[in-house]
Amino acid sequence: AYHPISCLSAAMSHDSTARISGAGQLASSGLSSRAVAHWPQASWNEPWAAFGDWSDWSDSRSDGGSTCSNSIDVDMSWAVHSTPEPVEIVVVSSMSTSACSSLCEEATRADVVAIDLEWVPDWTAGSNNPISVMQLAFPCSLRVYVLQLGGLGGRLPAAVQLMLVNPEVTIVGFAMDHGDFAKLALSEITILQSSLVDIQQRCSFALGTPSPCSLRSAAFIILQFRLAKDKRLTCSDWARAELTPAQIYYAAMDAWVTLRLFYNLC
């Protein structure tokens, strides 16, 4: 069984951006293992409940741990379809971290990447918030990177932007519509639309539904995976400087499930 704390301290001691190894493990920039251990009980719900009772983690814990590897020399894409959660979730909130360097290295090698986006909800008429978070799932390393654009100065690392306009890279999305592309344009992010594979229609066909299916229903029926879709997270503040563990997991899993559906159906 995996726990969301086990590799935390080693990541934080080497980087201001958290890097967590192990399926279902994650952390946000500046979040210590002690902070996670004392996460409010009211926030200890799915997916955290899967790691045991809140009281099991509510005591003080040491900050020891093992160093997480940067290696992506072995292509693990064959395992995507059968891997419920990413091997590693990496939060990137600064250009000057090893996490960002690792992301750029993966971007230069990638031939397939799944993408998802988050922004602060436009609650009022005339509101038009830019993208706050971009999630990128890579099949070769089984990693998902959660990019906080605010910490990156509102722009993508050059290697990532080049990847998104590279005609040799397949970009996988789910239900990406004019609203997503309007947000991309607002955020000055360019994606080569001819390289985009939107798998919602393929999922709907596989499910035999005449109307477009949701990512949650596709995950449940095709992958036999329960994807949490809590409105409190969907409509949360994605522009905050430090994302909560629940936000990070939610964001990462959207991109990861999209990648898994692609490998299962394409």
Tab-separated table of C-alpha atoms in Angstrom, residues 28-173:
chain	number	residue	atom	x	y	z
A	28	SER	CA	2.586	20.794	-3.236
A	29	SER	CA	5.436	23.280	-3.219
A	30	GLY	CA	6.489	24.228	0.301
A	31	LEU	CA	4.381	21.530	1.990
A	32	SER	CA	6.253	19.513	4.610
A	33	SER	CA	5.422	15.970	5.680
A	34	ARG	CA	4.464	17.342	9.087
A	35	ALA	CA	1.972	19.669	7.395
A	36	VAL	CA	0.406	16.758	5.523
A	37	ALA	CA	0.266	14.736	8.727
A	38	HIS	CA	-1.729	17.528	10.345
A	39	TRP	CA	-4.002	18.128	7.359
A	40	PRO	CA	-7.462	19.081	8.717
A	41	GLN	CA	-9.723	16.115	9.334
A	42	ALA	CA	-12.495	17.768	7.312
A	43	SER	CA	-10.244	17.617	4.234
A	44	TRP	CA	-9.342	13.966	4.755
A	45	ASN	CA	-11.799	12.526	2.281
A	46	GLU	CA	-11.486	10.759	-1.036
A	47	PRO	CA	-8.909	10.070	-2.358
A	48	TRP	CA	-7.126	10.378	1.001
A	49	ALA	CA	-9.503	7.938	2.692
A	50	ALA	CA	-7.960	5.198	0.586
A	51	PHE	CA	-4.751	5.610	2.599
A	52	GLY	CA	-6.419	4.814	5.905
A	53	ASP	CA	-8.122	6.649	8.703
A	54	TRP	CA	-7.244	10.298	9.269
A	55	SER	CA	-6.088	9.502	12.788
A	56	ASP	CA	-3.408	7.191	11.374
A	57	TRP	CA	-1.651	10.275	9.956
A	58	SER	CA	-2.548	12.921	12.522
A	59	ASP	CA	0.576	12.462	14.657
A	60	SER	CA	3.963	14.097	14.078
A	61	ARG	CA	6.162	12.189	11.674
A	62	SER	CA	9.847	12.319	10.863
A	63	ASP	CA	11.062	14.005	7.717
A	64	GLY	CA	13.269	11.139	6.590
A	65	GLY	CA	12.966	9.645	3.125
A	66	SER	CA	14.691	8.430	0.002
A	67	THR	CA	15.735	10.518	-2.965
A	68	CYS	CA	13.391	10.333	-5.938
A	69	SER	CA	14.984	9.476	-9.269
A	70	ASN	CA	15.006	11.726	-12.343
A	71	SER	CA	15.694	8.888	-14.769
A	72	ILE	CA	13.434	8.447	-17.789
A	73	ASP	CA	15.759	6.140	-19.719
A	74	VAL	CA	13.313	3.221	-19.676
A	75	ASP	CA	10.165	3.501	-21.800
A	76	MET	CA	7.257	2.392	-19.613
A	77	SER	CA	4.458	3.307	-22.027
A	78	TRP	CA	3.510	-0.367	-22.366
A	79	ALA	CA	2.266	-0.209	-18.766
A	80	VAL	CA	0.003	2.851	-19.099
A	81	HIS	CA	-3.214	0.967	-19.831
A	82	SER	CA	-2.887	-1.169	-16.696
A	83	THR	CA	-1.484	1.408	-14.244
A	84	PRO	CA	-4.363	2.958	-12.227
A	85	GLU	CA	-2.338	5.908	-10.962
A	86	PRO	CA	0.828	7.646	-12.139
A	87	VAL	CA	4.098	6.447	-10.678
A	88	GLU	CA	4.982	10.033	-9.814
A	89	ILE	CA	3.156	13.360	-9.602
A	90	VAL	CA	5.464	16.361	-9.924
A	91	VAL	CA	4.387	19.905	-9.109
A	92	VAL	CA	6.268	22.535	-11.107
A	93	SER	CA	5.928	26.070	-9.741
A	94	SER	CA	9.333	27.558	-10.579
A	95	MET	CA	11.605	27.635	-13.627
A	96	SER	CA	14.699	27.132	-11.470
A	97	THR	CA	13.998	23.690	-9.999
A	98	SER	CA	15.063	20.169	-10.901
A	99	ALA	CA	11.381	19.338	-11.378
A	100	CYS	CA	11.213	21.890	-14.196
A	101	SER	CA	14.426	20.501	-15.685
A	102	SER	CA	12.951	17.008	-15.588
A	103	LEU	CA	9.778	18.266	-17.277
A	104	CYS	CA	11.788	19.934	-20.042
A	105	GLU	CA	13.799	16.766	-20.586
A	106	GLU	CA	10.611	14.745	-20.978
A	107	ALA	CA	9.115	17.361	-23.286
A	108	THR	CA	12.070	17.141	-25.673
A	109	ARG	CA	11.724	13.338	-25.874
A	110	ALA	CA	7.946	13.019	-25.953
A	111	ASP	CA	5.936	11.658	-28.837
A	112	VAL	CA	2.677	11.375	-26.849
A	113	VAL	CA	1.403	13.583	-24.025
A	114	ALA	CA	-2.020	13.950	-22.397
A	115	ILE	CA	-3.118	17.434	-21.397
A	116	ASP	CA	-5.690	18.969	-19.093
A	117	LEU	CA	-6.298	22.521	-17.875
A	118	GLU	CA	-7.652	24.259	-14.791
A	119	TRP	CA	-8.573	27.892	-14.169
A	120	VAL	CA	-10.387	29.951	-11.576
A	121	PRO	CA	-14.124	29.716	-12.356
A	122	ASP	CA	-15.639	32.719	-14.128
A	123	TRP	CA	-18.406	33.352	-11.639
A	124	THR	CA	-19.514	36.773	-12.849
A	125	ALA	CA	-20.485	38.266	-16.187
A	126	GLY	CA	-17.432	39.651	-17.930
A	127	SER	CA	-15.025	37.505	-15.921
A	128	ASN	CA	-12.420	35.750	-18.035
A	129	ASN	CA	-9.680	34.164	-15.961
A	130	PRO	CA	-6.575	32.741	-17.656
A	131	ILE	CA	-5.329	29.192	-17.191
A	132	SER	CA	-3.838	28.648	-13.750
A	133	VAL	CA	-2.783	24.999	-13.968
A	134	MET	CA	-1.750	22.750	-16.839
A	135	GLN	CA	-1.397	19.015	-16.327
A	136	LEU	CA	0.823	16.925	-18.601
A	137	ALA	CA	0.893	13.106	-18.444
A	138	PHE	CA	3.769	11.263	-20.101
A	139	PRO	CA	3.551	7.558	-20.987
A	140	CYS	CA	7.274	6.772	-21.058
A	141	SER	CA	7.906	7.734	-17.443
A	142	LEU	CA	4.356	7.182	-16.109
A	143	ARG	CA	4.583	10.667	-14.596
A	144	VAL	CA	2.163	13.565	-14.430
A	145	TYR	CA	3.460	17.118	-14.115
A	146	VAL	CA	1.187	19.736	-12.552
A	147	LEU	CA	2.332	23.147	-13.782
A	148	GLN	CA	1.334	26.206	-11.748
A	149	LEU	CA	1.541	28.986	-14.316
A	150	GLY	CA	1.492	31.730	-11.686
A	151	GLY	CA	4.779	30.513	-10.259
A	152	LEU	CA	6.179	30.193	-13.785
A	153	GLY	CA	5.522	33.826	-14.580
A	154	GLY	CA	2.406	32.996	-16.572
A	155	ARG	CA	4.346	31.201	-19.297
A	156	LEU	CA	5.402	27.682	-20.147
A	157	PRO	CA	9.012	26.524	-20.212
A	158	ALA	CA	10.286	26.857	-23.779
A	159	ALA	CA	10.721	23.096	-24.212
A	160	VAL	CA	7.093	22.499	-23.223
A	161	GLN	CA	5.758	25.127	-25.624
A	162	LEU	CA	7.848	23.660	-28.431
A	163	MET	CA	6.469	20.195	-27.646
A	164	LEU	CA	2.898	21.484	-27.954
A	165	VAL	CA	3.533	22.776	-31.486
A	166	ASN	CA	5.662	19.840	-32.652
A	167	PRO	CA	3.766	17.996	-35.426
A	168	GLU	CA	5.476	14.747	-34.408
A	169	VAL	CA	3.934	14.837	-30.919
A	170	THR	CA	0.421	13.479	-30.371
A	171	ILE	CA	-1.465	15.611	-27.846
A	172	VAL	CA	-4.310	13.766	-26.134
A	173	GLY	CA	-7.255	15.604	-24.585
